PDB file of C-alpha atoms and ligand atoms in Angstrom:
ATOM      1  CA  UNK A   1      53.950-106.345 -58.808  1.00  0.00           C
ATOM      2  CA  UNK A   2      50.205-106.273 -59.212  1.00  0.00           C
ATOM      3  CA  UNK A   3      47.062-106.064 -57.140  1.00  0.00           C
ATOM      4  CA  UNK A   4      44.802-108.987 -58.025  1.00  0.00           C
ATOM      5  CA  UNK A   5      41.004-109.116 -57.960  1.00  0.00           C
ATOM      6  CA  UNK A   6      39.580-110.951 -54.939  1.00  0.00           C
ATOM      7  CA  UNK A   7      36.645-113.269 -55.729  1.00  0.00           C
ATOM      8  CA  UNK A   8      33.595-112.940 -53.486  1.00  0.00           C
ATOM      9  CA  UNK A   9      30.937-115.379 -52.256  1.00  0.00           C
ATOM     10  CA  UNK A  10      28.941-116.952 -53.908  1.00  0.00           C
ATOM     11  CA  UNK A  11      31.395-117.058 -56.860  1.00  0.00           C
ATOM     12  CA  UNK A  12      31.668-120.787 -57.790  1.00  0.00           C
ATOM     13  CA  UNK A  13      35.417-120.433 -58.410  1.00  0.00           C
ATOM     14  CA  UNK A  14      35.868-120.140 -54.617  1.00  0.00           C
ATOM     15  CA  UNK A  15      34.730-123.804 -54.449  1.00  0.00           C
ATOM     16  CA  UNK A  16      37.606-125.215 -56.521  1.00  0.00           C
ATOM     17  CA  UNK A  17      40.139-127.442 -54.727  1.00  0.00           C
ATOM     18  CA  UNK A  18      43.711-126.167 -55.190  1.00  0.00           C
ATOM     19  CA  UNK A  19      46.477-128.463 -56.472  1.00  0.00           C
ATOM     20  CA  UNK A  20      49.896-128.854 -54.786  1.00  0.00           C
ATOM     21  CA  UNK A  21      52.778-126.662 -55.967  1.00  0.00           C
ATOM     22  CA  UNK A  22      55.492-128.761 -57.643  1.00  0.00           C
ATOM     23  CA  UNK A  23      57.692-126.101 -59.268  1.00  0.00           C
ATOM     24  CA  UNK A  24      59.548-123.690 -56.978  1.00  0.00           C
ATOM     25  CA  UNK A  25      60.454-121.183 -59.662  1.00  0.00           C
ATOM     26  CA  UNK A  26      60.384-117.460 -60.441  1.00  0.00           C
ATOM     27  CA  UNK A  27      56.709-117.643 -61.396  1.00  0.00           C
ATOM     28  CA  UNK A  28      55.821-118.929 -57.905  1.00  0.00           C
ATOM     29  CA  UNK A  29      57.721-115.986 -56.376  1.00  0.00           C
ATOM     30  CA  UNK A  30      55.775-113.574 -58.574  1.00  0.00           C
ATOM     31  CA  UNK A  31      52.432-115.089 -57.541  1.00  0.00           C
ATOM     32  CA  UNK A  32      53.388-114.875 -53.839  1.00  0.00           C
ATOM     33  CA  UNK A  33      54.518-111.243 -54.074  1.00  0.00           C
ATOM     34  CA  UNK A  34      51.370-110.247 -55.985  1.00  0.00           C
ATOM     35  CA  UNK A  35      49.285-112.026 -53.348  1.00  0.00           C
ATOM     36  CA  UNK A  36      51.105-110.153 -50.564  1.00  0.00           C
ATOM     37  CA  UNK A  37      50.561-106.843 -52.355  1.00  0.00           C
ATOM     38  CA  UNK A  38      46.859-107.690 -52.753  1.00  0.00           C
ATOM     39  CA  UNK A  39      46.535-108.719 -49.089  1.00  0.00           C
ATOM     40  CA  UNK A  40      48.116-105.440 -47.913  1.00  0.00           C
ATOM     41  CA  UNK A  41      45.986-103.379 -50.322  1.00  0.00           C
ATOM     42  CA  UNK A  42      42.822-105.053 -48.973  1.00  0.00           C
ATOM     43  CA  UNK A  43      43.929-104.781 -45.315  1.00  0.00           C
ATOM     44  CA  UNK A  44      43.764-108.547 -44.821  1.00  0.00           C
ATOM     45  CA  UNK A  45      45.867-110.602 -42.404  1.00  0.00           C
ATOM     46  CA  UNK A  46      45.970-113.569 -44.792  1.00  0.00           C
ATOM     47  CA  UNK A  47      45.130-114.544 -48.361  1.00  0.00           C
ATOM     48  CA  UNK A  48      44.783-117.898 -50.118  1.00  0.00           C
ATOM     49  CA  UNK A  49      45.554-118.261 -53.844  1.00  0.00           C
ATOM     50  CA  UNK A  50      42.000-119.540 -54.463  1.00  0.00           C
ATOM     51  CA  UNK A  51      40.684-116.080 -53.541  1.00  0.00           C
ATOM     52  CA  UNK A  52      42.568-114.521 -56.465  1.00  0.00           C
ATOM     53  CA  UNK A  53      41.509-117.303 -58.856  1.00  0.00           C
ATOM     54  CA  UNK A  54      44.828-119.176 -58.698  1.00  0.00           C
ATOM     55  CA  UNK A  55      44.070-122.779 -57.795  1.00  0.00           C
ATOM     56  CA  UNK A  56      47.420-123.793 -56.305  1.00  0.00           C
ATOM     57  CA  UNK A  57      48.274-124.434 -52.661  1.00  0.00           C
ATOM     58  CA  UNK A  58      49.762-121.021 -51.785  1.00  0.00           C
ATOM     59  CA  UNK A  59      48.962-118.876 -48.729  1.00  0.00           C
ATOM     60  CA  UNK A  60      50.350-115.513 -47.648  1.00  0.00           C
ATOM     61  CA  UNK A  61      49.969-113.934 -44.230  1.00  0.00           C
ATOM     62  CA  UNK A  62      51.028-111.012 -42.064  1.00  0.00           C
ATOM     63  CA  UNK A  63      49.806-111.061 -38.486  1.00  0.00           C
ATOM     64  CA  UNK A  64      51.973-108.152 -37.312  1.00  0.00           C
ATOM     65  CA  UNK A  65      50.520-104.852 -36.163  1.00  0.00           C
ATOM     66  CA  UNK A  66      53.151-103.007 -38.232  1.00  0.00           C
ATOM     67  CA  UNK A  67      52.342-104.920 -41.449  1.00  0.00           C
ATOM     68  CA  UNK A  68      56.017-105.693 -41.933  1.00  0.00           C
ATOM     69  CA  UNK A  69      56.180-109.453 -41.365  1.00  0.00           C
ATOM     70  CA  UNK A  70      55.134-111.138 -44.646  1.00  0.00           C
ATOM     71  CA  UNK A  71      54.927-114.947 -44.544  1.00  0.00           C
ATOM     72  CA  UNK A  72      54.436-117.418 -47.381  1.00  0.00           C
ATOM     73  CA  UNK A  73      53.206-120.990 -46.870  1.00  0.00           C
ATOM     74  CA  UNK A  74      53.412-123.408 -49.802  1.00  0.00           C
ATOM     75  CA  UNK A  75      51.579-126.761 -49.623  1.00  0.00           C
ATOM     76  CA  UNK A  76      50.545-126.235 -45.962  1.00  0.00           C
ATOM     77  CA  UNK A  77      49.028-129.180 -44.089  1.00  0.00           C
ATOM     78  CA  UNK A  78      47.940-129.557 -40.507  1.00  0.00           C
ATOM     79  CA  UNK A  79      47.026-132.296 -38.072  1.00  0.00           C
ATOM     80  CA  UNK A  80      44.807-131.700 -35.066  1.00  0.00           C
ATOM     81  CA  UNK A  81      46.832-132.702 -31.996  1.00  0.00           C
ATOM     82  CA  UNK A  82      44.000-132.339 -29.471  1.00  0.00           C
ATOM     83  CA  UNK A  83      40.429-132.044 -30.720  1.00  0.00           C
ATOM     84  CA  UNK A  84      39.221-130.971 -27.293  1.00  0.00           C
ATOM     85  CA  UNK A  85      41.366-127.847 -27.276  1.00  0.00           C
ATOM     86  CA  UNK A  86      39.251-125.241 -29.097  1.00  0.00           C
ATOM     87  CA  UNK A  87      39.455-121.506 -29.737  1.00  0.00           C
ATOM     88  CA  UNK A  88      36.518-119.260 -30.667  1.00  0.00           C
ATOM     89  CA  UNK A  89      37.411-116.250 -32.740  1.00  0.00           C
ATOM     90  CA  UNK A  90      35.424-113.583 -34.577  1.00  0.00           C
ATOM     91  CA  UNK A  91      36.492-114.149 -38.177  1.00  0.00           C
ATOM     92  CA  UNK A  92      36.175-112.024 -41.266  1.00  0.00           C
ATOM     93  CA  UNK A  93      36.954-112.898 -44.880  1.00  0.00           C
ATOM     94  CA  UNK A  94      37.894-110.738 -47.857  1.00  0.00           C
ATOM     95  CA  UNK A  95      35.720-113.064 -49.970  1.00  0.00           C
ATOM     96  CA  UNK A  96      32.685-112.516 -47.723  1.00  0.00           C
ATOM     97  CA  UNK A  97      32.849-108.721 -47.317  1.00  0.00           C
ATOM     98  CA  UNK A  98      30.998-106.999 -44.516  1.00  0.00           C
ATOM     99  CA  UNK A  99      30.415-110.157 -42.456  1.00  0.00           C
ATOM    100  CA  UNK A 100      32.055-111.201 -39.189  1.00  0.00           C
ATOM    101  CA  UNK A 101      31.082-114.371 -37.351  1.00  0.00           C
ATOM    102  CA  UNK A 102      32.377-116.261 -34.346  1.00  0.00           C
ATOM    103  CA  UNK A 103      33.874-119.585 -35.438  1.00  0.00           C
ATOM    104  CA  UNK A 104      35.312-122.293 -33.184  1.00  0.00           C
ATOM    105  CA  UNK A 105      38.355-124.240 -34.389  1.00  0.00           C
ATOM    106  CA  UNK A 106      40.873-126.634 -32.858  1.00  0.00           C
ATOM    107  CA  UNK A 107      43.825-124.614 -31.557  1.00  0.00           C
ATOM    108  CA  UNK A 108      46.343-127.349 -30.921  1.00  0.00           C
ATOM    109  CA  UNK A 109      47.667-128.280 -34.367  1.00  0.00           C
ATOM    110  CA  UNK A 110      50.857-129.537 -36.009  1.00  0.00           C
ATOM    111  CA  UNK A 111      51.632-127.576 -39.165  1.00  0.00           C
ATOM    112  CA  UNK A 112      53.940-128.420 -42.073  1.00  0.00           C
ATOM    113  CA  UNK A 113      54.642-126.348 -45.170  1.00  0.00           C
ATOM    114  CA  UNK A 114      57.298-125.478 -47.726  1.00  0.00           C
ATOM    115  CA  UNK A 115      58.878-122.100 -48.408  1.00  0.00           C
ATOM    116  CA  UNK A 116      59.458-120.450 -51.809  1.00  0.00           C
ATOM    117  CA  UNK A 117      62.650-122.487 -52.242  1.00  0.00           C
ATOM    118  CA  UNK A 118      60.835-125.763 -51.574  1.00  0.00           C
ATOM    119  CA  UNK A 119      62.457-126.238 -48.151  1.00  0.00           C
ATOM    120  CA  UNK A 120      60.165-128.025 -45.640  1.00  0.00           C
ATOM    121  CA  UNK A 121      59.202-126.517 -42.273  1.00  0.00           C
ATOM    122  CA  UNK A 122      57.135-127.601 -39.299  1.00  0.00           C
ATOM    123  CA  UNK A 123      55.625-125.825 -36.294  1.00  0.00           C
ATOM    124  CA  UNK A 124      53.061-126.084 -33.533  1.00  0.00           C
ATOM    125  CA  UNK A 125      51.459-122.675 -33.892  1.00  0.00           C
ATOM    126  CA  UNK A 126      49.295-120.970 -31.298  1.00  0.00           C
ATOM    127  CA  UNK A 127      46.721-118.186 -31.140  1.00  0.00           C
ATOM    128  CA  UNK A 128      45.847-116.168 -34.222  1.00  0.00           C
ATOM    129  CA  UNK A 129      48.220-118.109 -36.482  1.00  0.00           C
ATOM    130  CA  UNK A 130      46.327-121.364 -35.781  1.00  0.00           C
ATOM    131  CA  UNK A 131      43.022-119.685 -36.647  1.00  0.00           C
ATOM    132  CA  UNK A 132      44.285-117.891 -39.725  1.00  0.00           C
ATOM    133  CA  UNK A 133      46.130-120.878 -41.223  1.00  0.00           C
ATOM    134  CA  UNK A 134      43.015-123.070 -40.862  1.00  0.00           C
ATOM    135  CA  UNK A 135      40.877-120.315 -42.428  1.00  0.00           C
ATOM    136  CA  UNK A 136      43.300-120.130 -45.373  1.00  0.00           C
ATOM    137  CA  UNK A 137      43.671-123.910 -45.795  1.00  0.00           C
ATOM    138  CA  UNK A 138      39.858-124.076 -45.902  1.00  0.00           C
ATOM    139  CA  UNK A 139      39.996-121.723 -48.933  1.00  0.00           C
ATOM    140  CA  UNK A 140      42.421-124.116 -50.677  1.00  0.00           C
ATOM    141  CA  UNK A 141      39.827-126.866 -50.115  1.00  0.00           C
ATOM    142  CA  UNK A 142      37.028-124.718 -51.555  1.00  0.00           C
ATOM    143  CA  UNK A 143      35.590-124.147 -48.114  1.00  0.00           C
ATOM    144  CA  UNK A 144      34.385-120.789 -46.793  1.00  0.00           C
ATOM    145  CA  UNK A 145      33.638-119.242 -43.408  1.00  0.00           C
ATOM    146  CA  UNK A 146      29.913-119.264 -44.258  1.00  0.00           C
ATOM    147  CA  UNK A 147      29.990-123.088 -44.352  1.00  0.00           C
ATOM    148  CA  UNK A 148      30.314-123.058 -40.554  1.00  0.00           C
ATOM    149  CA  UNK A 149      27.083-121.098 -40.173  1.00  0.00           C
ATOM    150  CA  UNK A 150      23.496-122.332 -40.237  1.00  0.00           C
ATOM    151  CA  UNK A 151      21.896-122.725 -43.706  1.00  0.00           C
ATOM    152  CA  UNK A 152      19.538-119.870 -42.803  1.00  0.00           C
ATOM    153  CA  UNK A 153      22.380-117.483 -41.978  1.00  0.00           C
ATOM    154  CA  UNK A 154      24.289-118.563 -45.102  1.00  0.00           C
ATOM    155  CA  UNK A 155      21.243-117.871 -47.263  1.00  0.00           C
ATOM    156  CA  UNK A 156      20.825-114.419 -45.755  1.00  0.00           C
ATOM    157  CA  UNK A 157      24.457-113.618 -46.593  1.00  0.00           C
ATOM    158  CA  UNK A 158      23.987-114.969 -50.135  1.00  0.00           C
ATOM    159  CA  UNK A 159      20.927-112.768 -50.653  1.00  0.00           C
ATOM    160  CA  UNK A 160      22.695-109.705 -49.258  1.00  0.00           C
ATOM    161  CA  UNK A 161      25.652-110.372 -51.611  1.00  0.00           C
ATOM    162  CA  UNK A 162      23.475-110.562 -54.720  1.00  0.00           C
ATOM    163  CA  UNK A 163      21.921-107.117 -54.100  1.00  0.00           C
TER     164      UNK A 163
HETATM  165  O1  GNR B   1      41.774-110.388 -43.055  1.00  0.00           O
HETATM  166  C1  GNR B   1      41.303-111.404 -42.540  1.00  0.00           C
HETATM  167  N1  GNR B   1      41.049-111.402 -41.208  1.00  0.00           N
HETATM  168  C2  GNR B   1      40.734-112.542 -40.495  1.00  0.00           C
HETATM  169  C3  GNR B   1      40.257-112.391 -39.210  1.00  0.00           C
HETATM  170  C4  GNR B   1      39.949-113.489 -38.452  1.00  0.00           C
HETATM  171  C5  GNR B   1      40.120-114.751 -38.959  1.00  0.00           C
HETATM  172  C6  GNR B   1      40.573-114.931 -40.242  1.00  0.00           C
HETATM  173  C7  GNR B   1      40.888-113.831 -41.010  1.00  0.00           C
HETATM  174  S1  GNR B   1      41.499-114.053 -42.616  1.00  0.00           S
HETATM  175  C8  GNR B   1      40.985-112.570 -43.374  1.00  0.00           C
HETATM  176  C9  GNR B   1      41.529-112.476 -44.777  1.00  0.00           C
HETATM  177  C10 GNR B   1      40.961-113.602 -45.602  1.00  0.00           C
HETATM  178  O2  GNR B   1      39.841-113.630 -46.035  1.00  0.00           O
HETATM  179  N2  GNR B   1      41.727-114.639 -45.801  1.00  0.00           N
HETATM  180  O3  GNR B   1      41.254-115.703 -46.460  1.00  0.00           O
HETATM  181 NI1   NI B   2      39.106-115.707 -46.182  1.00  0.00          NI
END
């Protein structure tokens, strides 16, 4: 197991689009367990592979208070079921340290993913899971929390980060 380095904004590698996972092998398991170890070490509730400079569609998450409920989502995809049902949440990001911002996202989604064995799953998540999975899928698309803010705010964060 290993703790990986988390890239931070405005690192251009955070803008790469991740490719789908096609091989469900030992190496995928190793990546997922290193990502979980990194997420726990950094006190995050989720982590996308992009953040540790691995550009494959892999997400790990643990939303439990006790930090004992690790989840792995391979090739996650979602569809918005109702674009009028929205949830505002104060989000943070390990790749944008020291910043929290309220972001509004659709909260009625249909989610599909594969597990480490390649078995397909589906769910209609609610609450924090809906927010977190969209935040993480954004990372896989090269998108960051700061992209939801005004250009002025984004520039302020960029300047603060380069100090
Ligand atoms: O640890 C994290 N907390 C968090 C809080 C609200 C909404 C999203 C998140 S994800 C974040 C970890 C992270 O940066 N994942 O990409
Ligand atoms: Ni993040």
